[in-house]
């Protein structure tokens, strides 16, 4: 809740195995992110910045589990902060 209008911006962060030393992933500014080979051995976090005329504030997600080898950088499975798994839609069999 805050003074309207409020705008939001998003960024994905690549972090060390403990979820620290995070750096923004270039171009990853949407609410979803496809895991890349560069994420292998790292964790990911999601940052939201809310801004209005009175200022801005940000919030960070918990880190994911350590990203496993994606087998060529075509995406992969990541454990989300809520414990669910993220799977690229192309990996879901048609049924």
mmCIF file of C-alpha atoms in Angstrom:
data_model
loop_
_atom_site.group_PDB
_atom_site.id
_atom_site.type_symbol
_atom_site.label_atom_id
_atom_site.label_comp_id
_atom_site.label_asym_id
_atom_site.label_seq_id
_atom_site.Cartn_x
_atom_site.Cartn_y
_atom_site.Cartn_z
ATOM 1 C CA UNK A 1 0.000 0.000 0.000
ATOM 2 C CA UNK A 2 1.355 3.402 -0.912
ATOM 3 C CA UNK A 3 0.717 6.605 -2.782
ATOM 4 C CA UNK A 4 -0.345 5.941 -6.359
ATOM 5 C CA UNK A 5 0.927 5.670 -8.980
ATOM 6 C CA UNK A 6 3.448 2.978 -8.115
ATOM 7 C CA UNK A 7 5.749 1.532 -10.772
ATOM 8 C CA UNK A 8 7.628 -1.734 -10.446
ATOM 9 C CA UNK A 9 10.889 -2.921 -11.972
ATOM 10 C CA UNK A 10 12.355 -6.401 -11.839
ATOM 11 C CA UNK A 11 15.778 -7.991 -12.025
ATOM 12 C CA UNK A 12 17.255 -11.454 -11.661
ATOM 13 C CA UNK A 13 20.486 -11.804 -9.709
ATOM 14 C CA UNK A 14 23.174 -14.474 -10.037
ATOM 15 C CA UNK A 15 24.711 -15.227 -6.635
ATOM 16 C CA UNK A 16 27.266 -17.512 -5.043
ATOM 17 C CA UNK A 17 26.244 -20.873 -3.546
ATOM 18 C CA UNK A 18 25.215 -19.201 -0.284
ATOM 19 C CA UNK A 19 23.025 -16.615 -2.029
ATOM 20 C CA UNK A 20 25.506 -13.770 -1.470
ATOM 21 C CA UNK A 21 27.734 -11.664 -3.756
ATOM 22 C CA UNK A 22 24.835 -11.198 -6.168
ATOM 23 C CA UNK A 23 25.139 -9.422 -9.514
ATOM 24 C CA UNK A 24 22.357 -8.510 -11.922
ATOM 25 C CA UNK A 25 21.955 -10.863 -14.885
ATOM 26 C CA UNK A 26 22.252 -8.706 -18.008
ATOM 27 C CA UNK A 27 18.889 -8.286 -19.752
ATOM 28 C CA UNK A 28 16.958 -10.333 -17.150
ATOM 29 C CA UNK A 29 14.288 -7.762 -16.252
ATOM 30 C CA UNK A 30 11.061 -9.760 -16.626
ATOM 31 C CA UNK A 31 9.115 -11.693 -13.986
ATOM 32 C CA UNK A 32 10.424 -14.978 -15.418
ATOM 33 C CA UNK A 33 13.948 -16.058 -16.307
ATOM 34 C CA UNK A 34 15.280 -18.980 -18.338
ATOM 35 C CA UNK A 35 18.218 -20.602 -16.584
ATOM 36 C CA UNK A 36 21.472 -20.370 -18.556
ATOM 37 C CA UNK A 37 24.726 -22.331 -18.509
ATOM 38 C CA UNK A 38 26.373 -19.388 -16.693
ATOM 39 C CA UNK A 39 24.054 -20.107 -13.735
ATOM 40 C CA UNK A 40 25.512 -23.583 -13.140
ATOM 41 C CA UNK A 41 26.945 -23.833 -9.626
ATOM 42 C CA UNK A 42 25.290 -20.556 -8.597
ATOM 43 C CA UNK A 43 22.019 -19.569 -6.945
ATOM 44 C CA UNK A 44 19.478 -17.054 -8.233
ATOM 45 C CA UNK A 45 17.457 -14.345 -6.527
ATOM 46 C CA UNK A 46 14.685 -12.078 -7.787
ATOM 47 C CA UNK A 47 14.536 -8.354 -6.948
ATOM 48 C CA UNK A 48 11.481 -6.094 -7.167
ATOM 49 C CA UNK A 49 11.779 -2.307 -6.865
ATOM 50 C CA UNK A 50 8.615 -0.281 -6.197
ATOM 51 C CA UNK A 51 8.769 3.457 -6.870
ATOM 52 C CA UNK A 52 6.378 6.371 -6.374
ATOM 53 C CA UNK A 53 6.618 10.136 -5.803
ATOM 54 C CA UNK A 54 7.691 9.588 -2.175
ATOM 55 C CA UNK A 55 10.646 7.330 -2.977
ATOM 56 C CA UNK A 56 11.421 3.709 -3.667
ATOM 57 C CA UNK A 57 11.895 0.429 -1.867
ATOM 58 C CA UNK A 58 13.019 -3.015 -2.877
ATOM 59 C CA UNK A 59 12.500 -6.626 -1.880
ATOM 60 C CA UNK A 60 14.528 -9.759 -2.621
ATOM 61 C CA UNK A 61 13.461 -13.392 -2.877
ATOM 62 C CA UNK A 62 15.212 -16.158 -1.011
ATOM 63 C CA UNK A 63 17.882 -17.811 -3.116
ATOM 64 C CA UNK A 64 17.150 -20.886 -5.200
ATOM 65 C CA UNK A 65 18.960 -24.148 -4.684
ATOM 66 C CA UNK A 66 22.302 -24.331 -6.466
ATOM 67 C CA UNK A 67 21.645 -24.577 -10.209
ATOM 68 C CA UNK A 68 22.747 -27.909 -11.635
ATOM 69 C CA UNK A 69 24.433 -28.304 -15.028
ATOM 70 C CA UNK A 70 21.848 -27.468 -17.654
ATOM 71 C CA UNK A 71 23.504 -29.652 -20.284
ATOM 72 C CA UNK A 72 24.323 -27.011 -22.860
ATOM 73 C CA UNK A 73 22.685 -23.849 -21.666
ATOM 74 C CA UNK A 74 19.205 -24.548 -22.977
ATOM 75 C CA UNK A 75 17.489 -24.008 -19.646
ATOM 76 C CA UNK A 76 16.962 -26.341 -16.736
ATOM 77 C CA UNK A 77 15.127 -27.102 -13.551
ATOM 78 C CA UNK A 78 15.424 -24.751 -10.616
ATOM 79 C CA UNK A 79 13.940 -25.186 -7.150
ATOM 80 C CA UNK A 80 11.960 -22.034 -6.437
ATOM 81 C CA UNK A 81 11.900 -20.376 -3.001
ATOM 82 C CA UNK A 82 8.489 -21.975 -2.297
ATOM 83 C CA UNK A 83 9.945 -25.463 -2.938
ATOM 84 C CA UNK A 84 8.249 -26.011 -6.299
ATOM 85 C CA UNK A 85 10.258 -26.836 -9.430
ATOM 86 C CA UNK A 86 10.603 -24.594 -12.478
ATOM 87 C CA UNK A 87 10.641 -26.415 -15.809
ATOM 88 C CA UNK A 88 10.992 -24.912 -19.289
ATOM 89 C CA UNK A 89 7.756 -25.494 -21.205
ATOM 90 C CA UNK A 90 9.664 -27.080 -24.106
ATOM 91 C CA UNK A 91 10.708 -29.898 -21.716
ATOM 92 C CA UNK A 92 7.095 -30.875 -20.944
ATOM 93 C CA UNK A 93 5.960 -33.793 -23.106
ATOM 94 C CA UNK A 94 2.947 -33.231 -25.324
ATOM 95 C CA UNK A 95 0.166 -35.458 -24.252
#
